[in-house]
């Protein structure tokens, strides 16, 4: 049976930290679906379509990675796509506490789906989408924090 993992997130924008987790996940799973959570209530800097376009650009030559979006519960999305794993990244103790709660709730909702956490490499610990957005909004150069394939100057934010 094909091992499919979903890597859910806001990816606003997708960073070197996210890329690192996905690339390492490729040695664990046959296919990874990077799925952008489309939460109508959450105000994002980059539109859903822009975020998906950026991620697709990064993995355009990797057939084992799909890019998608979803609304609703992550576990329901996993079931619809035959995914038995949720991939997440951990940087700090704060990430751990946040992920622990979501992971345990997901496990209660759907015991057959396993959450798999990869610890980020030390050099990616400081990389945070929200700080990157602040740099971009302030006109700074954030190119060193995102994959090379993402040319930030080609994308417009929403505010
Ligand atoms: P969410 O809104 O779901 O937290 P994010 O886009 O912020 O979405 O993060 C998606 C996943 O990537 C989360 O598991 C998060 O902990 C992880 N992540 C974010 N930044 C990094 C990083 N620099 N290194 C490793 N994992 C990261």
PDB file of C-alpha atoms and ligand atoms in Angstrom:
ATOM      1  CA  UNK A   1       0.000   0.000   0.000  1.00  0.00           C
ATOM      2  CA  UNK A   2       1.310   3.394  -1.039  1.00  0.00           C
ATOM      3  CA  UNK A   3       2.432   5.531   1.904  1.00  0.00           C
ATOM      4  CA  UNK A   4       0.858   8.918   1.418  1.00  0.00           C
ATOM      5  CA  UNK A   5       1.441  11.820   3.821  1.00  0.00           C
ATOM      6  CA  UNK A   6      -0.294  15.165   3.947  1.00  0.00           C
ATOM      7  CA  UNK A   7       1.846  18.171   4.926  1.00  0.00           C
ATOM      8  CA  UNK A   8      -0.782  20.728   5.964  1.00  0.00           C
ATOM      9  CA  UNK A   9      -0.049  24.360   6.719  1.00  0.00           C
ATOM     10  CA  UNK A  10      -0.619  28.017   5.974  1.00  0.00           C
ATOM     11  CA  UNK A  11       2.671  28.384   4.065  1.00  0.00           C
ATOM     12  CA  UNK A  12       2.303  32.171   4.005  1.00  0.00           C
ATOM     13  CA  UNK A  13       4.878  32.028   2.478  1.00  0.00           C
ATOM     14  CA  UNK A  14       6.525  28.613   2.010  1.00  0.00           C
ATOM     15  CA  UNK A  15      10.029  28.739   3.536  1.00  0.00           C
ATOM     16  CA  UNK A  16      13.329  26.874   3.552  1.00  0.00           C
ATOM     17  CA  UNK A  17      12.137  25.284   6.813  1.00  0.00           C
ATOM     18  CA  UNK A  18       9.026  23.858   5.140  1.00  0.00           C
ATOM     19  CA  UNK A  19      11.073  22.678   2.169  1.00  0.00           C
ATOM     20  CA  UNK A  20      13.533  20.905   4.479  1.00  0.00           C
ATOM     21  CA  UNK A  21      10.744  18.962   6.189  1.00  0.00           C
ATOM     22  CA  UNK A  22       9.195  17.932   2.849  1.00  0.00           C
ATOM     23  CA  UNK A  23      12.501  16.822   1.314  1.00  0.00           C
ATOM     24  CA  UNK A  24      13.295  14.697   4.355  1.00  0.00           C
ATOM     25  CA  UNK A  25       9.759  13.303   4.299  1.00  0.00           C
ATOM     26  CA  UNK A  26      10.428  11.924   0.828  1.00  0.00           C
ATOM     27  CA  UNK A  27      12.652   9.238   2.382  1.00  0.00           C
ATOM     28  CA  UNK A  28       9.741   8.139   4.599  1.00  0.00           C
ATOM     29  CA  UNK A  29       6.738   8.371   2.268  1.00  0.00           C
ATOM     30  CA  UNK A  30       5.944   7.437  -1.341  1.00  0.00           C
ATOM     31  CA  UNK A  31       3.944  10.591  -1.897  1.00  0.00           C
ATOM     32  CA  UNK A  32       3.524  13.872  -0.022  1.00  0.00           C
ATOM     33  CA  UNK A  33       0.569  16.169  -0.581  1.00  0.00           C
ATOM     34  CA  UNK A  34       1.433  19.697   0.498  1.00  0.00           C
ATOM     35  CA  UNK A  35      -1.984  21.073   1.235  1.00  0.00           C
ATOM     36  CA  UNK A  36      -2.621  24.708   1.981  1.00  0.00           C
ATOM     37  CA  UNK A  37      -5.285  25.188   4.631  1.00  0.00           C
ATOM     38  CA  UNK A  38      -7.878  27.560   3.197  1.00  0.00           C
ATOM     39  CA  UNK A  39      -9.392  29.167   6.255  1.00  0.00           C
ATOM     40  CA  UNK A  40     -11.879  31.829   5.220  1.00  0.00           C
ATOM     41  CA  UNK A  41     -11.628  33.496   8.643  1.00  0.00           C
ATOM     42  CA  UNK A  42      -7.853  33.819   8.601  1.00  0.00           C
ATOM     43  CA  UNK A  43      -6.380  36.833   6.879  1.00  0.00           C
ATOM     44  CA  UNK A  44      -3.377  35.758   4.851  1.00  0.00           C
ATOM     45  CA  UNK A  45      -0.703  37.887   3.242  1.00  0.00           C
ATOM     46  CA  UNK A  46      -0.442  35.825   0.053  1.00  0.00           C
ATOM     47  CA  UNK A  47      -3.616  34.567  -1.610  1.00  0.00           C
ATOM     48  CA  UNK A  48      -4.320  30.860  -1.696  1.00  0.00           C
ATOM     49  CA  UNK A  49      -3.539  30.702  -5.422  1.00  0.00           C
ATOM     50  CA  UNK A  50      -0.251  32.552  -4.949  1.00  0.00           C
ATOM     51  CA  UNK A  51       0.835  30.247  -2.142  1.00  0.00           C
ATOM     52  CA  UNK A  52       0.040  27.179  -4.246  1.00  0.00           C
ATOM     53  CA  UNK A  53       1.874  28.631  -7.247  1.00  0.00           C
ATOM     54  CA  UNK A  54       5.001  29.294  -5.151  1.00  0.00           C
ATOM     55  CA  UNK A  55       5.044  25.748  -3.769  1.00  0.00           C
ATOM     56  CA  UNK A  56       4.394  24.192  -7.193  1.00  0.00           C
ATOM     57  CA  UNK A  57       7.370  26.105  -8.553  1.00  0.00           C
ATOM     58  CA  UNK A  58       9.653  24.622  -5.877  1.00  0.00           C
ATOM     59  CA  UNK A  59       8.623  21.018  -6.614  1.00  0.00           C
ATOM     60  CA  UNK A  60       7.923  21.227 -10.333  1.00  0.00           C
ATOM     61  CA  UNK A  61      10.403  18.386 -11.015  1.00  0.00           C
ATOM     62  CA  UNK A  62       9.341  16.130  -8.155  1.00  0.00           C
ATOM     63  CA  UNK A  63       6.481  13.847  -9.244  1.00  0.00           C
ATOM     64  CA  UNK A  64       6.064  12.425  -5.727  1.00  0.00           C
ATOM     65  CA  UNK A  65       4.930  15.787  -4.401  1.00  0.00           C
ATOM     66  CA  UNK A  66       1.456  17.175  -5.061  1.00  0.00           C
ATOM     67  CA  UNK A  67       0.208  20.638  -4.160  1.00  0.00           C
ATOM     68  CA  UNK A  68      -3.391  21.177  -3.159  1.00  0.00           C
ATOM     69  CA  UNK A  69      -5.610  23.074  -0.717  1.00  0.00           C
ATOM     70  CA  UNK A  70      -8.396  22.135   1.630  1.00  0.00           C
ATOM     71  CA  UNK A  71     -11.054  23.403   3.961  1.00  0.00           C
ATOM     72  CA  UNK A  72     -12.389  21.616   6.993  1.00  0.00           C
ATOM     73  CA  UNK A  73     -10.732  18.984   9.115  1.00  0.00           C
ATOM     74  CA  UNK A  74      -7.250  17.791   8.157  1.00  0.00           C
ATOM     75  CA  UNK A  75      -8.118  14.182   9.073  1.00  0.00           C
ATOM     76  CA  UNK A  76     -11.152  14.209   6.746  1.00  0.00           C
ATOM     77  CA  UNK A  77      -8.969  15.554   3.951  1.00  0.00           C
ATOM     78  CA  UNK A  78      -6.434  12.759   4.633  1.00  0.00           C
ATOM     79  CA  UNK A  79      -9.136  10.104   4.399  1.00  0.00           C
ATOM     80  CA  UNK A  80     -10.431  11.467   1.093  1.00  0.00           C
ATOM     81  CA  UNK A  81      -6.898  11.181  -0.317  1.00  0.00           C
ATOM     82  CA  UNK A  82      -5.954   7.811   1.145  1.00  0.00           C
ATOM     83  CA  UNK A  83      -3.275   9.428   3.341  1.00  0.00           C
ATOM     84  CA  UNK A  84      -2.466   7.635   6.606  1.00  0.00           C
ATOM     85  CA  UNK A  85       0.132  10.161   7.781  1.00  0.00           C
ATOM     86  CA  UNK A  86       0.178  13.838   8.695  1.00  0.00           C
ATOM     87  CA  UNK A  87       3.656  15.345   8.411  1.00  0.00           C
ATOM     88  CA  UNK A  88       4.586  18.320  10.622  1.00  0.00           C
ATOM     89  CA  UNK A  89       7.786  20.131  11.533  1.00  0.00           C
ATOM     90  CA  UNK A  90       9.034  21.043  15.000  1.00  0.00           C
ATOM     91  CA  UNK A  91      11.328  23.953  15.800  1.00  0.00           C
ATOM     92  CA  UNK A  92      10.874  24.825  19.448  1.00  0.00           C
ATOM     93  CA  UNK A  93       9.123  23.851  22.652  1.00  0.00           C
ATOM     94  CA  UNK A  94       6.324  26.242  21.649  1.00  0.00           C
ATOM     95  CA  UNK A  95       5.851  24.303  18.399  1.00  0.00           C
ATOM     96  CA  UNK A  96       5.803  21.104  20.405  1.00  0.00           C
ATOM     97  CA  UNK A  97       2.995  22.281  22.688  1.00  0.00           C
ATOM     98  CA  UNK A  98       0.926  23.495  19.752  1.00  0.00           C
ATOM     99  CA  UNK A  99       1.522  20.322  17.734  1.00  0.00           C
ATOM    100  CA  UNK A 100       0.920  18.070  20.731  1.00  0.00           C
ATOM    101  CA  UNK A 101      -2.608  19.404  21.177  1.00  0.00           C
ATOM    102  CA  UNK A 102      -3.510  19.178  17.485  1.00  0.00           C
ATOM    103  CA  UNK A 103      -1.840  15.776  17.121  1.00  0.00           C
ATOM    104  CA  UNK A 104      -3.655  14.293  20.100  1.00  0.00           C
ATOM    105  CA  UNK A 105      -7.011  15.652  18.954  1.00  0.00           C
ATOM    106  CA  UNK A 106      -6.423  14.282  15.458  1.00  0.00           C
ATOM    107  CA  UNK A 107      -5.491  10.911  16.936  1.00  0.00           C
ATOM    108  CA  UNK A 108      -8.721  10.871  18.936  1.00  0.00           C
ATOM    109  CA  UNK A 109     -10.778  11.817  15.882  1.00  0.00           C
ATOM    110  CA  UNK A 110      -9.036   9.326  13.568  1.00  0.00           C
ATOM    111  CA  UNK A 111      -6.916   6.686  15.347  1.00  0.00           C
ATOM    112  CA  UNK A 112      -5.840   5.177  12.025  1.00  0.00           C
ATOM    113  CA  UNK A 113      -3.983   8.337  10.974  1.00  0.00           C
ATOM    114  CA  UNK A 114      -0.505   8.874  12.433  1.00  0.00           C
ATOM    115  CA  UNK A 115       1.100  12.284  12.867  1.00  0.00           C
ATOM    116  CA  UNK A 116       4.819  12.229  12.115  1.00  0.00           C
ATOM    117  CA  UNK A 117       7.012  15.060  13.429  1.00  0.00           C
ATOM    118  CA  UNK A 118      10.447  15.893  12.093  1.00  0.00           C
ATOM    119  CA  UNK A 119      12.770  18.138  14.082  1.00  0.00           C
ATOM    120  CA  UNK A 120      14.036  20.971  11.964  1.00  0.00           C
ATOM    121  CA  UNK A 121      17.756  21.283  11.305  1.00  0.00           C
ATOM    122  CA  UNK A 122      19.359  23.938  13.579  1.00  0.00           C
ATOM    123  CA  UNK A 123      19.883  26.450  10.769  1.00  0.00           C
ATOM    124  CA  UNK A 124      16.135  26.487   9.996  1.00  0.00           C
ATOM    125  CA  UNK A 125      14.958  26.953  13.596  1.00  0.00           C
ATOM    126  CA  UNK A 126      14.698  30.748  13.295  1.00  0.00           C
ATOM    127  CA  UNK A 127      12.813  30.648   9.994  1.00  0.00           C
ATOM    128  CA  UNK A 128       9.248  31.679  10.546  1.00  0.00           C
ATOM    129  CA  UNK A 129       6.662  32.722   7.919  1.00  0.00           C
ATOM    130  CA  UNK A 130       5.381  35.552  10.066  1.00  0.00           C
ATOM    131  CA  UNK A 131       8.829  37.150  10.403  1.00  0.00           C
ATOM    132  CA  UNK A 132       9.342  36.741   6.651  1.00  0.00           C
ATOM    133  CA  UNK A 133       6.060  38.558   5.986  1.00  0.00           C
ATOM    134  CA  UNK A 134       7.233  41.422   8.220  1.00  0.00           C
ATOM    135  CA  UNK A 135      10.506  41.667   6.272  1.00  0.00           C
ATOM    136  CA  UNK A 136       8.637  41.717   2.944  1.00  0.00           C
ATOM    137  CA  UNK A 137       6.070  44.301   4.125  1.00  0.00           C
ATOM    138  CA  UNK A 138       8.930  46.494   5.299  1.00  0.00           C
ATOM    139  CA  UNK A 139      10.689  46.272   1.953  1.00  0.00           C
ATOM    140  CA  UNK A 140      13.543  44.055   3.176  1.00  0.00           C
ATOM    141  CA  UNK A 141      15.230  41.169   1.411  1.00  0.00           C
ATOM    142  CA  UNK A 142      13.728  37.857   2.558  1.00  0.00           C
ATOM    143  CA  UNK A 143      15.110  35.808  -0.345  1.00  0.00           C
ATOM    144  CA  UNK A 144      17.588  33.993   1.926  1.00  0.00           C
ATOM    145  CA  UNK A 145      14.730  32.401   3.879  1.00  0.00           C
ATOM    146  CA  UNK A 146      12.735  30.863   1.029  1.00  0.00           C
ATOM    147  CA  UNK A 147      13.672  28.208  -1.551  1.00  0.00           C
ATOM    148  CA  UNK A 148      15.656  29.584  -4.497  1.00  0.00           C
ATOM    149  CA  UNK A 149      12.857  28.718  -6.931  1.00  0.00           C
ATOM    150  CA  UNK A 150      10.563  31.231  -5.208  1.00  0.00           C
ATOM    151  CA  UNK A 151      11.294  34.655  -6.670  1.00  0.00           C
ATOM    152  CA  UNK A 152       9.525  36.790  -4.080  1.00  0.00           C
ATOM    153  CA  UNK A 153       9.599  39.872  -6.302  1.00  0.00           C
ATOM    154  CA  UNK A 154       7.279  38.084  -8.760  1.00  0.00           C
ATOM    155  CA  UNK A 155       4.498  37.689  -6.212  1.00  0.00           C
ATOM    156  CA  UNK A 156       2.279  40.322  -4.705  1.00  0.00           C
ATOM    157  CA  UNK A 157       0.925  40.186  -1.198  1.00  0.00           C
ATOM    158  CA  UNK A 158      -2.626  41.159  -0.318  1.00  0.00           C
ATOM    159  CA  UNK A 159      -1.738  44.110   1.913  1.00  0.00           C
TER     160      UNK A 159
HETATM  161  P1  LIG B   1       0.348  26.334  10.448  1.00  0.00           P
HETATM  162  O1  LIG B   1      -0.516  27.554  10.328  1.00  0.00           O
HETATM  163  O2  LIG B   1      -0.414  25.051  10.220  1.00  0.00           O
HETATM  164  O3  LIG B   1       1.218  26.265  11.674  1.00  0.00           O
HETATM  165  P2  LIG B   1       2.763  26.871   8.967  1.00  0.00           P
HETATM  166  O4  LIG B   1       2.855  27.181   7.521  1.00  0.00           O
HETATM  167  O5  LIG B   1       3.173  27.936   9.914  1.00  0.00           O
HETATM  168  O6  LIG B   1       1.273  26.428   9.179  1.00  0.00           O
HETATM  169  O7  LIG B   1       3.597  25.566   9.308  1.00  0.00           O
HETATM  170  C1  LIG B   1       3.333  24.316   8.713  1.00  0.00           C
HETATM  171  C2  LIG B   1       4.216  23.269   9.393  1.00  0.00           C
HETATM  172  O8  LIG B   1       5.585  23.545   9.126  1.00  0.00           O
HETATM  173  C3  LIG B   1       4.102  23.224  10.919  1.00  0.00           C
HETATM  174  O9  LIG B   1       4.251  21.884  11.343  1.00  0.00           O
HETATM  175  C4  LIG B   1       5.270  24.046  11.377  1.00  0.00           C
HETATM  176  O10 LIG B   1       5.709  23.674  12.685  1.00  0.00           O
HETATM  177  C5  LIG B   1       6.307  23.651  10.339  1.00  0.00           C
HETATM  178  N1  LIG B   1       7.338  24.668  10.183  1.00  0.00           N
HETATM  179  C6  LIG B   1       7.186  25.999  10.049  1.00  0.00           C
HETATM  180  N2  LIG B   1       8.388  26.622   9.940  1.00  0.00           N
HETATM  181  C7  LIG B   1       9.328  25.636  10.025  1.00  0.00           C
HETATM  182  C8  LIG B   1      10.756  25.624  10.029  1.00  0.00           C
HETATM  183  N3  LIG B   1      11.466  26.729   9.922  1.00  0.00           N
HETATM  184  N4  LIG B   1      11.378  24.425  10.146  1.00  0.00           N
HETATM  185  C9  LIG B   1      10.659  23.288  10.274  1.00  0.00           C
HETATM  186  N5  LIG B   1       9.312  23.227  10.298  1.00  0.00           N
HETATM  187  C10 LIG B   1       8.651  24.390  10.177  1.00  0.00           C
END
